[in-house]
Amino acid sequence: MTFKVDFKVRDYECDLQGIVNNSVYFNYLEHARHEFLYAHGVDFAQLAKDKINLVVIRSEMDYKHSLLPGDEFYVAVEPVRISRLKFAFKQTVVRKQDEKMMLNALVIGTSVNEKGRPFLPPQIDNLFQAVA
């Protein structure tokens, strides 16, 4: 299952070279993951209030091309189950005008309880069971 979130590059996201700063892509990817979760009935903010914290334990990004001010693009999100306690999101940033892949990423995470121990709450476990 692939989920998409639309974006448009804002001028202030660009660096002196006139391209999107590499750190900004982390924000795009995170926002798309949160929107994915929310669309599937998982409220990230509520989990935190319930002392369930979703955490990123590894990020891999392959920068292919640079986005420019005003570019319209989307971030595709595909959930992947890694193990009993780990899950991943395969994510791509694609420029809309030509469907060119700008970035390819793999973000691996887990969740921890209030004692800091890894576990998967039912709402997260069920989400990734559907794609296992």
N, CA, C and O atoms as a MOPAC input file, in Angstrom:
PM7 MOZYME 1SCF
protein

 N      0.84900 1    -1.16900 1     0.00000 1
 C      0.00000 1     0.00000 1     0.00000 1
 C      0.89500 1     1.23200 1     0.00000 1
 O      1.80200 1     1.33900 1     0.82500 1
 N      0.65000 1     2.15400 1    -0.91100 1
 C      1.42500 1     3.38800 1    -0.98300 1
 C      0.51100 1     4.57400 1    -0.70200 1
 O     -0.60900 1     4.64200 1    -1.20900 1
 N      0.98500 1     5.47800 1     0.08600 1
 C      0.27400 1     6.67000 1     0.52200 1
 C      1.07400 1     7.86800 1     0.03300 1
 O      2.30500 1     7.83200 1     0.03700 1
 N      0.38900 1     8.93600 1    -0.38900 1
 C      1.08100 1    10.11600 1    -0.90900 1
 C      0.60600 1    11.38800 1    -0.22600 1
 O     -0.57400 1    11.53500 1     0.09200 1
 N      1.54600 1    12.31100 1    -0.00300 1
 C      1.24700 1    13.62300 1     0.55400 1
 C      1.86100 1    14.67000 1    -0.37500 1
 O      3.03900 1    14.59100 1    -0.72400 1
 N      1.05200 1    15.64600 1    -0.76800 1
 C      1.51100 1    16.70600 1    -1.67000 1
 C      2.18200 1    17.84900 1    -0.91000 1
 O      1.79200 1    18.18700 1     0.20800 1
 N      3.20100 1    18.43700 1    -1.54400 1
 C      3.95400 1    19.55900 1    -0.98700 1
 C      4.28500 1    20.54800 1    -2.09900 1
 O      4.13700 1    20.24700 1    -3.28400 1
 N      4.73600 1    21.73200 1    -1.69600 1
 C      5.30700 1    22.71100 1    -2.60900 1
 C      6.48900 1    23.35200 1    -1.88200 1
 O      6.36200 1    23.75700 1    -0.72600 1
 N      7.63600 1    23.44500 1    -2.55700 1
 C      8.83600 1    24.01000 1    -1.94400 1
 C      8.61200 1    25.48500 1    -1.64000 1
 O      8.18000 1    26.25800 1    -2.49500 1
 N      8.91800 1    25.85200 1    -0.39900 1
 C      8.84200 1    27.24700 1     0.01200 1
 C     10.23900 1    27.85200 1    -0.06500 1
 O     11.23300 1    27.17800 1     0.20500 1
 N     10.30600 1    29.11300 1    -0.43100 1
 C     11.60500 1    29.78100 1    -0.63000 1
 C     12.55100 1    29.61100 1     0.55700 1
 O     13.74400 1    29.37300 1     0.37200 1
 N     12.02400 1    29.73100 1     1.76200 1
 C     12.89300 1    29.69200 1     2.94400 1
 C     13.45300 1    28.30200 1     3.22800 1
 O     14.28800 1    28.15100 1     4.12000 1
 N     13.01600 1    27.29100 1     2.49800 1
 C     13.55300 1    25.93800 1     2.67000 1
 C     14.83200 1    25.73000 1     1.85600 1
 O     15.46900 1    24.68000 1     1.94100 1
 N     15.19500 1    26.73600 1     1.07100 1
 C     16.34800 1    26.61900 1     0.18600 1
 C     17.58300 1    27.27900 1     0.80300 1
 O     17.48400 1    28.20500 1     1.60800 1
 N     18.72900 1    26.77600 1     0.40200 1
 C     19.99000 1    27.31000 1     0.92700 1
 C     20.60900 1    28.30400 1    -0.05400 1
 O     19.96100 1    28.70800 1    -1.01900 1
 N     21.83700 1    28.69400 1     0.18500 1
 C     22.50800 1    29.68500 1    -0.65400 1
 C     22.68500 1    29.22100 1    -2.10000 1
 O     22.85700 1    30.04100 1    -3.00200 1
 N     22.64200 1    27.90700 1    -2.31700 1
 C     22.78000 1    27.37300 1    -3.67000 1
 C     21.46200 1    27.45200 1    -4.45300 1
 O     21.42400 1    27.17000 1    -5.65000 1
 N     20.38500 1    27.83900 1    -3.76000 1
 C     19.08900 1    27.94700 1    -4.41600 1
 C     18.34500 1    26.63000 1    -4.54100 1
 O     17.41500 1    26.51000 1    -5.33900 1
 N     18.75400 1    25.64100 1    -3.75300 1
 C     18.09200 1    24.33100 1    -3.76000 1
 C     17.61200 1    24.01700 1    -2.34500 1
 O     18.06500 1    24.62700 1    -1.37600 1
 N     16.69600 1    23.06400 1    -2.23800 1
 C     16.21000 1    22.66500 1    -0.92000 1
 C     17.38600 1    22.13600 1    -0.10600 1
 O     18.13000 1    21.26400 1    -0.55500 1
 N     17.53600 1    22.67700 1     1.09400 1
 C     18.59900 1    22.24200 1     1.99300 1
 C     18.38900 1    20.78000 1     2.36000 1
 O     17.25900 1    20.34800 1     2.58500 1
 N     19.47300 1    20.02100 1     2.42100 1
 C     19.35400 1    18.58800 1     2.68000 1
 C     18.59500 1    18.26500 1     3.96800 1
 O     17.89800 1    17.25200 1     4.02800 1
 N     18.71500 1    19.09600 1     4.98700 1
 C     18.03800 1    18.82100 1     6.25300 1
 C     16.52000 1    18.95800 1     6.14900 1
 O     15.78700 1    18.34600 1     6.92600 1
 N     16.05200 1    19.74700 1     5.20700 1
 C     14.60800 1    19.97300 1     5.05400 1
 C     13.89200 1    18.68700 1     4.62300 1
 O     12.72000 1    18.49200 1     4.94300 1
 N     14.58700 1    17.82500 1     3.90900 1
 C     13.97000 1    16.57500 1     3.46800 1
 C     13.52800 1    15.71600 1     4.65600 1
 O     12.52900 1    15.00200 1     4.57200 1
 N     14.27500 1    15.78800 1     5.76200 1
 C     13.85500 1    15.06400 1     6.96700 1
 C     12.46700 1    15.52300 1     7.40300 1
 O     11.63500 1    14.70500 1     7.79600 1
 N     12.21500 1    16.84300 1     7.33300 1
 C     10.89900 1    17.37700 1     7.71100 1
 C      9.81100 1    16.87800 1     6.76800 1
 O      8.73600 1    16.47700 1     7.21500 1
 N     10.08800 1    16.90000 1     5.46200 1
 C      9.10500 1    16.40300 1     4.49700 1
 C      8.74700 1    14.94400 1     4.79400 1
 O      7.57400 1    14.57300 1     4.81900 1
 N      9.77700 1    14.12800 1     5.01800 1
 C      9.55100 1    12.70300 1     5.25400 1
 C      8.77500 1    12.46800 1     6.54400 1
 O      7.86400 1    11.64200 1     6.58800 1
 N      9.14300 1    13.20300 1     7.59800 1
 C      8.45600 1    13.03500 1     8.88100 1
 C      6.98800 1    13.44600 1     8.77700 1
 O      6.10600 1    12.74500 1     9.27200 1
 N      6.73400 1    14.56900 1     8.14100 1
 C      5.34700 1    15.01600 1     7.98900 1
 C      4.52900 1    13.97500 1     7.22200 1
 O      3.39200 1    13.68400 1     7.59100 1
 N      5.09700 1    13.42500 1     6.17400 1
 C      4.37900 1    12.41200 1     5.39000 1
 C      4.10500 1    11.15700 1     6.21800 1
 O      3.03200 1    10.56600 1     6.09700 1
 N      5.05300 1    10.74300 1     7.05500 1
 C      4.82200 1     9.57500 1     7.92200 1
 C      3.70300 1     9.86000 1     8.90900 1
 O      2.84200 1     9.00800 1     9.12800 1
 N      3.70200 1    11.04600 1     9.50900 1
 C      2.64800 1    11.40100 1    10.46300 1
 C      1.28000 1    11.43300 1     9.77600 1
 O      0.29000 1    10.96900 1    10.34200 1
 N      1.22400 1    11.97500 1     8.56700 1
 C     -0.03300 1    11.99400 1     7.81800 1
 C     -0.49400 1    10.57600 1     7.47900 1
 O     -1.68700 1    10.27800 1     7.52800 1
 N      0.45200 1     9.71000 1     7.13900 1
 C      0.13300 1     8.30100 1     6.88000 1
 C     -0.50300 1     7.67500 1     8.11700 1
 O     -1.55400 1     7.03900 1     8.03200 1
 N      0.14300 1     7.86200 1     9.26300 1
 C     -0.38700 1     7.29300 1    10.50300 1
 C     -1.78300 1     7.83100 1    10.80200 1
 O     -2.69800 1     7.07300 1    11.12200 1
 N     -1.93100 1     9.14700 1    10.69200 1
 C     -3.22200 1     9.77500 1    10.98000 1
 C     -4.31400 1     9.25200 1    10.04500 1
 O     -5.44000 1     9.00500 1    10.47700 1
 N     -3.98100 1     9.08700 1     8.77400 1
 C     -4.95800 1     8.56700 1     7.79700 1
 C     -5.36200 1     7.13600 1     8.10900 1
 O     -6.40600 1     6.66700 1     7.65800 1
 N     -4.54000 1     6.45000 1     8.87600 1
 C     -4.84300 1     5.06500 1     9.25100 1
 C     -5.27400 1     4.95600 1    10.71300 1
 O     -5.17200 1     3.89100 1    11.32300 1
 N     -5.75500 1     6.06500 1    11.26300 1
 C     -6.34800 1     6.04700 1    12.59700 1
 C     -5.36900 1     6.08900 1    13.74700 1
 O     -5.74900 1     5.81700 1    14.88600 1
 N     -4.11800 1     6.42400 1    13.48000 1
 C     -3.12000 1     6.50200 1    14.54300 1
 C     -2.74700 1     7.96800 1    14.74700 1
 O     -2.20900 1     8.61400 1    13.84800 1
 N     -3.04000 1     8.48300 1    15.93800 1
 C     -2.76400 1     9.88100 1    16.27300 1
 C     -1.43000 1     9.95000 1    17.01000 1
 O     -1.33500 1     9.56400 1    18.17500 1
 N     -0.40400 1    10.44300 1    16.32400 1
 C      0.95000 1    10.52200 1    16.86900 1
 C      0.97000 1    11.29800 1    18.18500 1
 O      1.60400 1    10.87400 1    19.15200 1
 N      0.27700 1    12.42800 1    18.21800 1
 C      0.24800 1    13.26100 1    19.42300 1
 C     -0.42900 1    12.52700 1    20.58400 1
 O      0.01900 1    12.62500 1    21.72600 1
 N     -1.49700 1    11.80000 1    20.29500 1
 C     -2.18800 1    11.06000 1    21.35100 1
 C     -1.31200 1     9.93400 1    21.88600 1
 O     -1.29800 1     9.67100 1    23.08800 1
 N     -0.58600 1     9.27400 1    20.99800 1
 C      0.33700 1     8.23200 1    21.46300 1
 C      1.32500 1     8.81600 1    22.47100 1
 O      1.58000 1     8.21900 1    23.51700 1
 N      1.87400 1     9.97700 1    22.15300 1
 C      2.83400 1    10.60800 1    23.06600 1
 C      2.18200 1    10.93500 1    24.40400 1
 O      2.79700 1    10.75400 1    25.45500 1
 N      0.94000 1    11.41500 1    24.37200 1
 C      0.21600 1    11.69400 1    25.62300 1
 C      0.00900 1    10.42700 1    26.43200 1
 O     -0.01500 1    10.45200 1    27.66300 1
 N     -0.14200 1     9.30000 1    25.70500 1
 C     -0.32900 1     8.00100 1    26.35500 1
 C      0.99800 1     7.34600 1    26.73800 1
 O      1.03200 1     6.17900 1    27.12700 1
 N      2.08200 1     8.09900 1    26.62500 1
 C      3.44100 1     7.64700 1    26.95800 1
 C      3.92100 1     6.50800 1    26.07400 1
 O      4.66900 1     5.63200 1    26.50500 1
 N      3.47100 1     6.54500 1    24.82600 1
 C      3.94600 1     5.63300 1    23.79200 1
 C      4.67100 1     6.50600 1    22.77600 1
 O      4.06100 1     7.36000 1    22.13200 1
 N      5.95300 1     6.29100 1    22.63800 1
 C      6.73400 1     7.12500 1    21.74300 1
 C      7.24100 1     6.33200 1    20.54900 1
 O      7.94600 1     5.33400 1    20.69200 1
 N      6.86000 1     6.80500 1    19.36800 1
 C      7.39400 1     6.23100 1    18.14700 1
 C      8.73500 1     6.89300 1    17.91300 1
 O      8.83400 1     8.12000 1    17.93700 1
 N      9.76200 1     6.10500 1    17.68800 1
 C     11.10800 1     6.64900 1    17.53700 1
 C     11.77100 1     6.12300 1    16.27000 1
 O     11.59300 1     4.97100 1    15.87500 1
 N     12.53100 1     7.00000 1    15.65900 1
 C     13.34400 1     6.62800 1    14.50700 1
 C     14.66400 1     6.09400 1    15.04200 1
 O     15.31200 1     6.73100 1    15.87100 1
 N     15.05600 1     4.91700 1    14.55900 1
 C     16.33100 1     4.35600 1    15.00400 1
 C     17.36800 1     4.32400 1    13.87900 1
 O     18.55200 1     4.09200 1    14.12400 1
 N     16.91300 1     4.55900 1    12.64700 1
 C     17.84700 1     4.62000 1    11.51800 1
 C     17.17600 1     5.32600 1    10.35400 1
 O     15.99800 1     5.10400 1    10.07200 1
 N     17.93900 1     6.18200 1     9.68200 1
 C     17.46500 1     6.84900 1     8.46800 1
 C     18.51400 1     6.69900 1     7.38200 1
 O     19.70300 1     6.92300 1     7.61100 1
 N     18.06600 1     6.32100 1     6.21300 1
 C     18.94600 1     6.24700 1     5.04400 1
 C     18.30800 1     7.08700 1     3.95300 1
 O     17.13300 1     6.91200 1     3.63100 1
 N     19.09300 1     8.01000 1     3.37800 1
 C     18.56000 1     8.85000 1     2.30500 1
 C     19.53600 1     8.87900 1     1.14600 1
 O     20.73400 1     9.09500 1     1.32400 1
 N     19.00800 1     8.65900 1    -0.02900 1
 C     19.78400 1     8.77500 1    -1.25500 1
 C     19.23900 1     9.97700 1    -2.01600 1
 O     18.13700 1     9.94100 1    -2.56400 1
 N     20.03400 1    11.04000 1    -2.03700 1
 C     19.65400 1    12.25600 1    -2.74400 1
 C     19.96700 1    12.05800 1    -4.23100 1
 O     21.11700 1    11.82500 1    -4.60300 1
 N     18.94400 1    12.15200 1    -5.06800 1
 C     19.11100 1    11.91900 1    -6.50300 1
 C     19.20900 1    13.22500 1    -7.28500 1
 O     20.08300 1    13.37500 1    -8.13900 1
 N     18.32400 1    14.16200 1    -6.99800 1
 C     18.26900 1    15.45300 1    -7.68400 1
 C     17.77300 1    16.49200 1    -6.68900 1
 O     17.25200 1    16.14400 1    -5.63000 1
 N     17.93400 1    17.76200 1    -7.02600 1
 C     17.56900 1    18.84300 1    -6.10500 1
 C     16.22900 1    19.47700 1    -6.45700 1
 O     15.94900 1    19.76700 1    -7.62000 1
 N     15.40700 1    19.68600 1    -5.43300 1
 C     14.18500 1    20.45700 1    -5.59600 1
 C     14.53200 1    21.94300 1    -5.56200 1
 O     15.47800 1    22.36000 1    -4.89400 1
 N     13.74900 1    22.72800 1    -6.29300 1
 C     13.95800 1    24.17700 1    -6.39700 1
 C     12.74400 1    24.92200 1    -5.84200 1
 O     11.67100 1    24.33600 1    -5.69900 1
 N     12.90600 1    26.21100 1    -5.52700 1
 C     11.76700 1    26.98400 1    -5.03400 1
 C     10.56500 1    26.86400 1    -5.98100 1
 O     10.70200 1    26.97600 1    -7.20000 1
 N      9.40100 1    26.63500 1    -5.39900 1
 C      8.17000 1    26.53400 1    -6.17300 1
 C      7.87200 1    25.16000 1    -6.73300 1
 O      6.75800 1    24.92300 1    -7.19900 1
 N      8.83500 1    24.23900 1    -6.70500 1
 C      8.56800 1    22.88700 1    -7.21600 1
 C      7.42100 1    22.25100 1    -6.43400 1
 O      7.37700 1    22.31800 1    -5.20500 1
 N      6.51200 1    21.64400 1    -7.15200 1
 C      5.46000 1    20.84800 1    -6.52400 1
 C      5.92000 1    19.40000 1    -6.56200 1
 O      6.46400 1    18.92600 1    -7.55900 1
 N      5.68800 1    18.71300 1    -5.45800 1
 C      6.15000 1    17.33500 1    -5.35300 1
 C      5.27000 1    16.58300 1    -4.36700 1
 O      4.43800 1    17.17100 1    -3.67600 1
 N      5.46900 1    15.28600 1    -4.31800 1
 C      4.78100 1    14.48800 1    -3.30900 1
 C      5.78100 1    13.55700 1    -2.65300 1
 O      6.82500 1    13.22400 1    -3.21500 1
 N      5.43000 1    13.15400 1    -1.45500 1
 C      6.20100 1    12.14900 1    -0.73800 1
 C      5.33400 1    10.90300 1    -0.66300 1
 O      4.23200 1    10.92800 1    -0.11600 1
 N      5.84800 1     9.81500 1    -1.22300 1
 C      5.16500 1     8.52600 1    -1.15900 1
 C      5.67300 1     7.77100 1     0.06300 1
 O      6.86200 1     7.80100 1     0.38000 1
 N      4.75500 1     7.09900 1     0.73900 1
 C      5.07300 1     6.36600 1     1.96300 1
 C      4.57100 1     4.93500 1     1.79900 1
 O      3.40300 1     4.70000 1     1.48900 1
 N      5.47000 1     3.99500 1     2.01200 1
 C      5.08800 1     2.58100 1     1.97200 1
 C      5.57900 1     1.90500 1     3.25100 1
 O      6.78500 1     1.84000 1     3.48700 1
 N      4.66100 1     1.40200 1     4.08000 1
 C      5.06800 1     0.75600 1     5.32400 1
 C      5.61500 1    -0.65400 1     5.06500 1
 O      5.15100 1    -1.37200 1     4.17900 1
 N      6.62200 1    -1.02300 1     5.87600 1
 C      7.24000 1    -2.34300 1     5.75900 1
 C      7.50900 1    -2.86700 1     7.16100 1
 O      8.04700 1    -2.15000 1     8.00400 1
 N      7.13800 1    -4.10500 1     7.40800 1
 C      7.43900 1    -4.72900 1     8.70600 1
 C      8.84800 1    -5.29800 1     8.63200 1
 O      9.16900 1    -6.03500 1     7.70000 1
 N      9.69100 1    -4.96700 1     9.60200 1
 C     11.08100 1    -5.43800 1     9.62400 1
 C     11.22600 1    -6.65200 1    10.54300 1
 O     11.83400 1    -7.65700 1    10.17500 1
 N     10.65800 1    -6.54000 1    11.73900 1
 C     10.73800 1    -7.62800 1    12.71800 1
 C      9.59300 1    -7.45600 1    13.70500 1
 O      8.71400 1    -6.61400 1    13.52300 1
 N      9.62000 1    -8.26700 1    14.74900 1
 C      8.54900 1    -8.20200 1    15.75200 1
 C      8.44600 1    -6.82400 1    16.38300 1
 O      7.34900 1    -6.38900 1    16.73200 1
 N      9.57500 1    -6.12300 1    16.53900 1
 C      9.57700 1    -4.83200 1    17.21600 1
 C      9.96000 1    -3.65800 1    16.32400 1
 O      9.92200 1    -2.51100 1    16.76900 1
 N     10.32900 1    -3.92400 1    15.07500 1
 C     10.76900 1    -2.84700 1    14.18400 1
 C      9.89000 1    -2.77300 1    12.94000 1
 O      9.39700 1    -3.77800 1    12.42800 1
 N      9.71900 1    -1.54600 1    12.48400 1
 C      8.99600 1    -1.30000 1    11.24500 1
 C      9.76700 1    -0.26800 1    10.44600 1
 O     10.64800 1     0.41100 1    10.97300 1
 N      9.43000 1    -0.15600 1     9.17800 1
 C     10.12300 1     0.81500 1     8.33200 1
 C      9.12000 1     1.49200 1     7.42100 1
 O      8.01400 1     1.00300 1     7.19100 1
 N      9.54500 1     2.62100 1     6.91700 1
 C      8.80500 1     3.33900 1     5.88900 1
 C      9.74700 1     3.52700 1     4.71300 1
 O     10.78800 1     4.17200 1     4.84200 1
 N      9.38600 1     2.96700 1     3.57600 1
 C     10.08000 1     3.28400 1     2.33600 1
 C      9.43500 1     4.55900 1     1.83400 1
 O      8.21500 1     4.62600 1     1.68600 1
 N     10.24600 1     5.56900 1     1.57200 1
 C      9.70700 1     6.85900 1     1.16400 1
 C     10.45600 1     7.39700 1    -0.05400 1
 O     11.67300 1     7.25000 1    -0.17400 1
 N      9.70600 1     8.01500 1    -0.94000 1
 C     10.30500 1     8.67200 1    -2.09200 1
 C      9.74000 1    10.07900 1    -2.20900 1
 O      8.57300 1    10.32600 1    -1.90800 1
 N     10.58600 1    10.98800 1    -2.65000 1
 C     10.17200 1    12.34500 1    -2.97000 1
 C     10.18200 1    12.43000 1    -4.48600 1
 O     11.20600 1    12.18700 1    -5.12400 1
 N      9.02100 1    12.78000 1    -5.06400 1
 C      8.86500 1    12.78600 1    -6.51300 1
 C      8.36000 1    14.14900 1    -6.96800 1
 O      7.32600 1    14.62800 1    -6.50200 1
 N      9.10800 1    14.77100 1    -7.89000 1
 C      8.67600 1    16.04800 1    -8.47300 1
 C      7.49800 1    15.76800 1    -9.40000 1
 O      7.56800 1    14.87700 1   -10.24700 1
 N      6.42100 1    16.52700 1    -9.23700 1
 C      5.18900 1    16.27300 1    -9.98200 1
 C      5.29900 1    16.54700 1   -11.48000 1
 O      4.75700 1    15.79100 1   -12.28600 1
 N      5.99400 1    17.61800 1   -11.86100 1
 C      5.97200 1    18.03800 1   -13.26400 1
 C      6.47400 1    16.96100 1   -14.21300 1
 O      6.01900 1    16.88300 1   -15.35500 1
 N      7.41200 1    16.12300 1   -13.75400 1
 C      7.96000 1    15.09700 1   -14.63900 1
 C      8.05400 1    13.71600 1   -13.98200 1
 O      8.62600 1    12.78700 1   -14.55200 1
 N      7.48000 1    13.59300 1   -12.76500 1
 C      7.50100 1    12.33400 1   -12.01300 1
 C      8.92800 1    11.84000 1   -11.75900 1
 O      9.17000 1    10.63600 1   -11.66800 1
 N      9.85800 1    12.77300 1   -11.64800 1
 C     11.26100 1    12.43100 1   -11.41400 1
 C     11.49100 1    12.20500 1    -9.92900 1
 O     11.09900 1    13.02300 1    -9.09700 1
 N     12.14300 1    11.06600 1    -9.59800 1
 C     12.46300 1    10.79300 1    -8.20400 1
 C     13.61000 1    11.70800 1    -7.78100 1
 O     14.67000 1    11.73700 1    -8.40800 1
 N     13.37300 1    12.44800 1    -6.71000 1
 C     14.36900 1    13.38200 1    -6.20700 1
 C     15.15200 1    12.78900 1    -5.02800 1
 O     16.31900 1    13.11700 1    -4.81500 1
 N     14.49400 1    11.92200 1    -4.27700 1
 C     15.10700 1    11.33100 1    -3.09700 1
 C     14.45600 1     9.98300 1    -2.82800 1
 O     13.25800 1     9.80000 1    -3.04300 1
 N     15.25400 1     9.05900 1    -2.36100 1
 C     14.78000 1     7.73500 1    -1.96400 1
 C     15.23600 1     7.52300 1    -0.52200 1
 O     16.40400 1     7.75300 1    -0.20500 1
 N     14.33800 1     7.09200 1     0.34700 1
 C     14.69200 1     6.96900 1     1.76300 1
 C     14.11400 1     5.70100 1     2.37700 1
 O     13.10100 1     5.16700 1     1.92400 1
 N     14.78400 1     5.24700 1     3.40800 1
 C     14.28400 1     4.16800 1     4.25700 1
 C     14.44100 1     4.65000 1     5.68900 1
 O     15.54800 1     4.95800 1     6.13200 1
 N     13.32800 1     4.71400 1     6.40900 1
 C     13.33400 1     5.16800 1     7.79900 1
 C     12.82900 1     4.01900 1     8.66000 1
 O     11.70000 1     3.55600 1     8.50000 1
 N     13.67500 1     3.56700 1     9.57100 1
 C     13.36100 1     2.42400 1    10.42700 1
 C     13.04500 1     2.93700 1    11.82600 1
 O     13.72600 1     3.81900 1    12.34800 1
 N     11.99900 1     2.36700 1    12.42300 1
 C     11.59700 1     2.80400 1    13.75000 1
 C     11.06400 1     1.69000 1    14.60600 1
 O     10.95200 1     0.54100 1    14.17900 1
 N     10.74100 1     2.05500 1    15.81500 1
 C     10.06300 1     1.18800 1    16.76600 1
 C      9.26700 1     2.10400 1    17.68300 1
 O      9.20800 1     3.31300 1    17.45600 1
 N      8.67200 1     1.55500 1    18.68600 1
 C      8.02800 1     2.38400 1    19.70300 1
 C      8.53400 1     1.92500 1    21.05700 1
 O      8.90900 1     0.76800 1    21.24700 1
 N      8.53500 1     2.86200 1    21.98800 1
 C      8.97600 1     2.54400 1    23.34000 1
 C      7.89400 1     2.94400 1    24.32700 1
 O      7.15400 1     3.90600 1    24.11900 1
 N      7.82500 1     2.18500 1    25.39800 1
 C      6.84500 1     2.48600 1    26.43800 1
 C      7.41000 1     3.51900 1    27.40100 1
 O      8.50900 1     4.03300 1    27.19200 1
 N      6.66000 1     3.82200 1    28.45400 1
 C      7.08300 1     4.87100 1    29.38000 1
 C      8.37900 1     4.52600 1    30.11600 1
 O      9.02400 1     5.41500 1    30.67300 1
 N      8.76400 1     3.26000 1    30.12600 1
 C     10.03500 1     2.85000 1    30.73700 1
 C     11.17600 1     2.83600 1    29.72400 1
 O     12.30500 1     2.47600 1    30.05600 1
 N     10.87400 1     3.23200 1    28.48000 1
 C     11.90400 1     3.25700 1    27.45200 1
 C     12.18200 1     1.91900 1    26.80600 1
 O     13.17400 1     1.75800 1    26.09500 1
 N     11.30700 1     0.95800 1    27.05100 1
 C     11.49500 1    -0.38500 1    26.48500 1
 C     10.72800 1    -0.52900 1    25.17500 1
 O      9.58200 1    -0.09400 1    25.07600 1
 N     11.35800 1    -1.14100 1    24.16600 1
 C     10.68300 1    -1.32400 1    22.87400 1
 C      9.47500 1    -2.25000 1    22.99300 1
 O      9.51400 1    -3.27500 1    23.67500 1
 N      8.43300 1    -1.86900 1    22.32800 1
 C      7.23400 1    -2.69000 1    22.19100 1
 C      6.39800 1    -2.06700 1    21.08200 1
 O      6.61300 1    -0.91300 1    20.71100 1
 N      5.45200 1    -2.82300 1    20.55600 1
 C      4.54300 1    -2.26000 1    19.56800 1
 C      3.13800 1    -2.28600 1    20.12100 1
 O      2.60400 1    -3.36100 1    20.39600 1
 N      2.52100 1    -1.12100 1    20.29200 1
 C      1.13700 1    -1.08300 1    20.75700 1
 C      0.24700 1    -1.66800 1    19.66200 1
 O      0.63300 1    -1.69300 1    18.49300 1
 N     -0.93900 1    -2.13500 1    20.03800 1
 C     -1.81300 1    -2.79700 1    19.06000 1
 C     -2.08700 1    -1.97700 1    17.80000 1
 O     -2.09300 1    -2.52900 1    16.70000 1
 N     -2.31500 1    -0.66500 1    17.94300 1
 C     -2.64600 1     0.13300 1    16.76000 1
 C     -1.48700 1     0.19400 1    15.75700 1
 O     -1.72300 1     0.30100 1    14.55300 1
 N     -0.26300 1     0.12800 1    16.22800 1
 C      0.89400 1     0.10800 1    15.33000 1
 C      1.12100 1    -1.30900 1    14.81500 1
 O      1.35700 1    -1.51300 1    13.62500 1
 N      1.05000 1    -2.27100 1    15.70200 1
 C      1.21500 1    -3.66600 1    15.30300 1
 C      0.20700 1    -4.03300 1    14.21900 1
 O      0.57000 1    -4.65200 1    13.21800 1
 N     -1.04500 1    -3.66000 1    14.40900 1
 C     -2.09200 1    -3.96400 1    13.42500 1
 C     -1.83500 1    -3.28200 1    12.08400 1
 O     -2.08400 1    -3.86700 1    11.03000 1
 N     -1.34600 1    -2.06600 1    12.12200 1
 C     -1.05800 1    -1.34000 1    10.89900 1
 C     -0.03500 1    -2.07600 1    10.05800 1
 O     -0.18100 1    -2.16800 1     8.83900 1
 N      0.99200 1    -2.59800 1    10.69500 1
 C      2.04300 1    -3.29300 1     9.95200 1
 C      1.71100 1    -4.75800 1     9.71200 1
 O      2.29500 1    -5.37800 1     8.82300 1
 N      0.79300 1    -5.32400 1    10.47500 1
 C      0.32000 1    -6.68600 1    10.18100 1
 C     -0.34500 1    -6.72200 1     8.82300 1
 O     -0.24000 1    -7.70700 1     8.09200 1
 N     -1.04400 1    -5.62100 1     8.48600 1
 C     -1.77300 1    -5.55500 1     7.22200 1
 C     -0.84400 1    -5.57800 1     6.01800 1
 O     -1.27100 1    -5.92300 1     4.91700 1
 N      0.43300 1    -5.21100 1     6.21300 1
 C      1.37100 1    -5.18700 1     5.08600 1
 C      2.41600 1    -6.28800 1     5.17300 1
 O      3.27800 1    -6.39000 1     4.29900 1
 N      2.35400 1    -7.10500 1     6.20400 1
 C      3.37100 1    -8.17000 1     6.37200 1
 C      3.18400 1    -9.26200 1     5.33500 1
 O      3.93900 1   -10.23400 1     5.31900 1

